[in-house]
Amino acid sequence: MRAVQVSNLVKDFGTFRALKGVSFEVEEGEVFGLIGPNGAGKTTTFRIIVGLLTPTAGEVKVLGRKPGDLELKKVVSYLPEDAGTYKNITGYELLKIVAELYFGKSREAEEALELGLRIAGLGGKIHEKMKNYSKGMKRRVQIARALMVKPKVAVLDEPTAGLDVIQAKEVREVVKKYSAELGTTVLVSSHNMLEVEDLCGRVAMIHGGVVVKEGFVSDLLKEYGARNLEEVFFQVVGGGAR
């Protein structure tokens, strides 16, 4: 079953057309990457998928339902690129709040919190106030917040933005491990095409509001005789990438 279907998606902001007929599909259980430079339309697409924006034209289905459906809110989680943390509470307190928002004061909430603590992997530092956290620690808490409720679909917008090489790799490993363990379909956006190869089996390349290429990473590398996805992208768009 297809977890996400995006068909001829168009989005206008006044006279500016941000999306110009974007189409792609995501199968259940896969980690799928939407990759392209900043301003390509990745965040706009993701915000439509999770129901935060209304498309100008086209259609999106998530688990067979339209974005914004109340039932979807229970099974779809979204991590924005600019997701912040509350400075004056601890990571533990944030995850506990999220667990109880979803499940009330129940055994299910306790289990979600336990899972969140494992995903965050901060040890005793989870009980420190988040104003003292590094960027990597904050992002791990946010990833935990997105996955601990065991969503059927998790949409992660630039999950490693602003992180150094080591922090970014740690976050990718967390996403890979727990998405597989939970059977969650994951959509990831990134402008860093090299790191996407480590995370996603299949990708769609977006440029100027249009999907210019889609396929399995291994197939794209072979098709273009490329060493990495960045080389594929530049071959596909040519001078238009500048």
CSV table of C-alpha atoms in Angstrom, one decimal:
chain,number,residue,atom,x,y,z
A,1,MET,CA,0.0,0.0,0.0
A,2,ARG,CA,1.2,3.5,-0.8
A,3,ALA,CA,1.5,5.6,2.4
A,4,VAL,CA,1.7,8.9,0.5
A,5,GLN,CA,0.6,9.9,-2.9
A,6,VAL,CA,1.3,13.4,-4.3
A,7,SER,CA,-0.2,14.2,-7.7
A,8,ASN,CA,0.3,17.3,-9.8
A,9,LEU,CA,0.7,19.5,-6.7
A,10,VAL,CA,0.7,23.2,-7.3
A,11,LYS,CA,1.1,25.9,-4.7
A,12,ASP,CA,0.9,29.7,-5.3
A,13,PHE,CA,1.9,32.4,-2.8
A,14,GLY,CA,0.4,35.5,-4.4
A,15,THR,CA,2.0,35.7,-7.8
A,16,PHE,CA,4.8,33.3,-7.0
A,17,ARG,CA,4.3,29.7,-7.9
A,18,ALA,CA,6.4,27.6,-5.4
A,19,LEU,CA,5.2,24.2,-6.7
A,20,LYS,CA,4.6,23.5,-10.3
A,21,GLY,CA,3.0,20.1,-10.5
A,22,VAL,CA,5.0,18.0,-8.1
A,23,SER,CA,4.2,14.3,-8.1
A,24,PHE,CA,5.7,11.3,-6.3
A,25,GLU,CA,4.6,8.3,-4.2
A,26,VAL,CA,6.0,6.7,-1.0
A,27,GLU,CA,5.5,3.1,-0.1
A,28,GLU,CA,4.6,2.0,3.4
A,29,GLY,CA,7.6,1.3,5.5
A,30,GLU,CA,10.2,3.0,3.4
A,31,VAL,CA,12.5,5.9,4.2
A,32,PHE,CA,12.0,8.3,1.3
A,33,GLY,CA,14.1,11.4,0.6
A,34,LEU,CA,12.9,14.7,-1.0
A,35,ILE,CA,16.1,16.4,-1.9
A,36,GLY,CA,17.1,19.6,-3.6
A,37,PRO,CA,18.6,23.0,-2.9
A,38,ASN,CA,17.2,25.6,-0.5
A,39,GLY,CA,14.1,27.2,-2.0
A,40,ALA,CA,13.3,24.2,-4.2
A,41,GLY,CA,9.9,23.6,-2.6
A,42,LYS,CA,10.7,20.8,-0.1
A,43,THR,CA,9.2,22.5,3.0
A,44,THR,CA,6.1,23.7,1.1
A,45,THR,CA,5.5,20.2,-0.1
A,46,PHE,CA,5.9,18.7,3.4
A,47,ARG,CA,3.6,21.4,4.9
A,48,ILE,CA,0.9,20.4,2.5
A,49,ILE,CA,1.3,16.7,3.2
A,50,VAL,CA,0.8,17.3,6.9
A,51,GLY,CA,-2.1,19.6,6.4
A,52,LEU,CA,-0.5,22.9,7.4
A,53,LEU,CA,-0.9,24.4,3.9
A,54,THR,CA,-3.7,24.0,1.4
A,55,PRO,CA,-2.6,23.4,-2.2
A,56,THR,CA,-3.6,25.6,-5.0
A,57,ALA,CA,-4.2,22.6,-7.2
A,58,GLY,CA,-3.4,18.9,-7.3
A,59,GLU,CA,-4.1,16.1,-4.8
A,60,VAL,CA,-2.4,14.6,-1.8
A,61,LYS,CA,-3.4,11.4,0.0
A,62,VAL,CA,-1.8,10.2,3.2
A,63,LEU,CA,-2.8,6.6,4.1
A,64,GLY,CA,-5.7,7.0,1.8
A,65,ARG,CA,-7.0,10.2,3.5
A,66,LYS,CA,-6.7,13.9,2.7
A,67,PRO,CA,-4.2,16.0,4.8
A,68,GLY,CA,-5.9,17.6,7.8
A,69,ASP,CA,-8.2,14.6,8.4
A,70,LEU,CA,-8.6,14.3,12.1
A,71,GLU,CA,-7.7,10.6,12.1
A,72,LEU,CA,-4.4,11.4,10.4
A,73,LYS,CA,-3.4,13.7,13.2
A,74,LYS,CA,-3.2,10.6,15.4
A,75,VAL,CA,-0.8,8.7,13.2
A,76,VAL,CA,1.2,11.4,11.4
A,77,SER,CA,4.0,13.3,13.1
A,78,TYR,CA,5.9,16.3,11.7
A,79,LEU,CA,9.3,17.7,12.6
A,80,PRO,CA,9.8,21.2,11.1
A,81,GLU,CA,13.3,22.3,10.2
A,82,ASP,CA,13.1,25.2,12.6
A,83,ALA,CA,11.5,23.2,15.5
A,84,GLY,CA,12.7,24.7,18.7
A,85,THR,CA,12.8,23.5,22.3
A,86,TYR,CA,11.5,25.0,25.5
A,87,LYS,CA,14.5,26.4,27.3
A,88,ASN,CA,13.3,26.2,30.8
A,89,ILE,CA,12.1,22.6,31.0
A,90,THR,CA,14.0,19.4,30.7
A,91,GLY,CA,14.1,17.0,27.8
A,92,TYR,CA,12.4,14.5,30.1
A,93,GLU,CA,9.6,16.9,30.8
A,94,LEU,CA,9.0,17.7,27.2
A,95,LEU,CA,8.8,14.0,26.2
A,96,LYS,CA,6.4,13.3,29.1
A,97,ILE,CA,4.1,16.2,28.0
A,98,VAL,CA,4.0,14.8,24.5
A,99,ALA,CA,3.3,11.3,25.7
A,100,GLU,CA,0.4,12.5,27.8
A,101,LEU,CA,-1.0,14.8,25.1
A,102,TYR,CA,-1.3,11.7,22.8
A,103,PHE,CA,-2.3,9.0,25.3
A,104,GLY,CA,-3.4,10.8,28.6
A,105,LYS,CA,-2.2,9.4,31.9
A,106,SER,CA,-2.1,5.8,30.9
A,107,ARG,CA,0.2,2.8,30.5
A,108,GLU,CA,0.5,3.6,26.8
A,109,ALA,CA,1.8,7.1,27.7
A,110,GLU,CA,4.4,5.5,30.0
A,111,GLU,CA,5.5,3.2,27.2
A,112,ALA,CA,5.7,6.1,24.8
A,113,LEU,CA,7.9,8.0,27.3
A,114,GLU,CA,10.2,5.0,27.8
A,115,LEU,CA,10.6,4.8,24.0
A,116,GLY,CA,11.2,8.5,23.7
A,117,LEU,CA,14.0,8.3,26.3
A,118,ARG,CA,15.6,5.5,24.4
A,119,ILE,CA,15.4,7.3,21.1
A,120,ALA,CA,16.8,10.5,22.6
A,121,GLY,CA,19.7,8.5,24.1
A,122,LEU,CA,20.9,11.4,26.4
A,123,GLY,CA,21.3,9.4,29.6
A,124,GLY,CA,21.2,11.6,32.7
A,125,LYS,CA,21.4,14.8,30.6
A,126,ILE,CA,17.7,14.2,29.7
A,127,HIS,CA,16.9,15.7,33.2
A,128,GLU,CA,18.8,18.9,32.5
A,129,LYS,CA,17.1,22.0,31.2
A,130,MET,CA,17.1,22.2,27.4
A,131,LYS,CA,18.7,25.7,27.4
A,132,ASN,CA,21.9,23.9,28.2
A,133,TYR,CA,21.6,21.4,25.4
A,134,SER,CA,23.8,21.4,22.3
A,135,LYS,CA,22.1,21.6,18.8
A,136,GLY,CA,22.6,17.9,18.5
A,137,MET,CA,21.0,17.1,21.8
A,138,LYS,CA,18.0,19.3,21.0
A,139,ARG,CA,17.6,17.6,17.7
A,140,ARG,CA,17.7,14.2,19.2
A,141,VAL,CA,14.9,15.2,21.6
A,142,GLN,CA,12.9,16.5,18.7
A,143,ILE,CA,13.4,13.2,16.7
A,144,ALA,CA,12.4,11.3,19.8
A,145,ARG,CA,9.3,13.5,20.1
A,146,ALA,CA,8.4,12.7,16.5
A,147,LEU,CA,8.9,8.9,16.7
A,148,MET,CA,8.0,8.0,20.3
A,149,VAL,CA,4.2,8.0,19.5
A,150,LYS,CA,4.8,5.3,16.9
A,151,PRO,CA,3.4,7.2,14.0
A,152,LYS,CA,2.5,5.4,10.8
A,153,VAL,CA,4.1,8.3,8.9
A,154,ALA,CA,6.8,10.6,10.1
A,155,VAL,CA,7.7,13.7,8.1
A,156,LEU,CA,11.1,15.1,9.0
A,157,ASP,CA,12.1,18.4,7.4
A,158,GLU,CA,15.9,18.8,7.3
A,159,PRO,CA,16.4,16.7,10.5
A,160,THR,CA,20.2,17.3,10.6
A,161,ALA,CA,20.1,21.1,9.8
A,162,GLY,CA,22.7,23.0,11.6
A,163,LEU,CA,24.4,19.9,13.0
A,164,ASP,CA,28.1,19.0,12.7
A,165,VAL,CA,29.2,15.8,10.9
A,166,ILE,CA,29.2,13.7,14.0
A,167,GLN,CA,25.8,15.0,15.3
A,168,ALA,CA,24.2,14.5,11.9
A,169,LYS,CA,25.4,10.9,11.6
A,170,GLU,CA,24.0,10.2,15.1
A,171,VAL,CA,20.6,11.6,14.1
A,172,ARG,CA,20.6,9.6,10.9
A,173,GLU,CA,21.4,6.4,12.8
A,174,VAL,CA,18.6,7.1,15.2
A,175,VAL,CA,16.1,7.6,12.4
A,176,LYS,CA,17.2,4.5,10.6
A,177,LYS,CA,17.1,2.3,13.7
A,178,TYR,CA,13.8,3.3,15.1
A,179,SER,CA,11.9,3.7,11.8
A,180,ALA,CA,12.8,0.1,11.0
A,181,GLU,CA,12.0,-1.0,14.5
A,182,LEU,CA,8.6,0.7,14.5
A,183,GLY,CA,7.7,0.1,10.9
A,184,THR,CA,7.2,3.8,10.4
A,185,THR,CA,7.1,5.3,6.9
A,186,VAL,CA,9.6,8.3,6.9
A,187,LEU,CA,9.8,11.2,4.6
A,188,VAL,CA,13.0,13.2,4.9
A,189,SER,CA,13.9,16.4,3.2
A,190,SER,CA,17.5,17.6,2.8
A,191,HIS,CA,19.6,19.9,0.7
A,192,ASN,CA,22.6,17.7,1.7
A,193,MET,CA,22.4,15.0,-1.0
A,194,LEU,CA,25.4,13.1,0.2
A,195,GLU,CA,24.0,12.3,3.6
A,196,VAL,CA,20.7,11.2,2.1
A,197,GLU,CA,22.4,8.2,0.5
A,198,ASP,CA,23.1,6.9,4.0
A,199,LEU,CA,19.5,7.2,5.0
A,200,CYS,CA,17.1,6.7,2.1
A,201,GLY,CA,16.5,3.9,-0.3
A,202,ARG,CA,14.6,6.0,-2.8
A,203,VAL,CA,14.5,9.7,-3.5
A,204,ALA,CA,12.8,12.4,-5.5
A,205,MET,CA,14.9,15.4,-6.6
A,206,ILE,CA,13.1,18.7,-6.6
A,207,HIS,CA,14.4,21.9,-8.3
A,208,GLY,CA,12.5,25.1,-8.9
A,209,GLY,CA,9.2,23.6,-7.7
A,210,VAL,CA,9.4,20.6,-10.0
A,211,VAL,CA,10.5,17.0,-9.4
A,212,VAL,CA,13.2,16.5,-12.0
A,213,LYS,CA,14.1,12.8,-11.1
A,214,GLU,CA,12.9,10.0,-8.9
A,215,GLY,CA,14.2,6.5,-8.2
A,216,PHE,CA,16.2,4.2,-6.1
A,217,VAL,CA,19.5,5.7,-5.0
A,218,SER,CA,21.5,2.7,-6.4
A,219,ASP,CA,19.7,2.8,-9.7
A,220,LEU,CA,20.3,6.6,-10.1
A,221,LEU,CA,24.0,6.2,-9.5
A,222,LYS,CA,24.2,3.5,-12.1
A,223,GLU,CA,22.1,5.3,-14.6
A,224,TYR,CA,24.3,8.4,-14.5
A,225,GLY,CA,27.6,6.7,-13.8
A,226,ALA,CA,27.9,8.9,-10.7
A,227,ARG,CA,29.8,8.6,-7.5
A,228,ASN,CA,27.0,10.2,-5.5
A,229,LEU,CA,23.6,11.9,-5.7
A,230,GLU,CA,25.0,15.3,-5.9
A,231,GLU,CA,26.7,14.4,-9.2
A,232,VAL,CA,23.4,12.9,-10.4
A,233,PHE,CA,21.5,16.1,-9.5
A,234,PHE,CA,23.9,18.3,-11.4
A,235,GLN,CA,23.8,16.0,-14.5
A,236,VAL,CA,20.0,16.2,-14.4
A,237,VAL,CA,19.5,19.9,-14.0
A,238,GLY,CA,22.7,21.0,-15.8
A,239,GLY,CA,23.3,24.8,-15.6
A,240,GLY,CA,19.9,25.3,-14.0
A,241,ALA,CA,21.4,24.4,-10.6
A,242,ARG,CA,23.5,27.5,-10.4
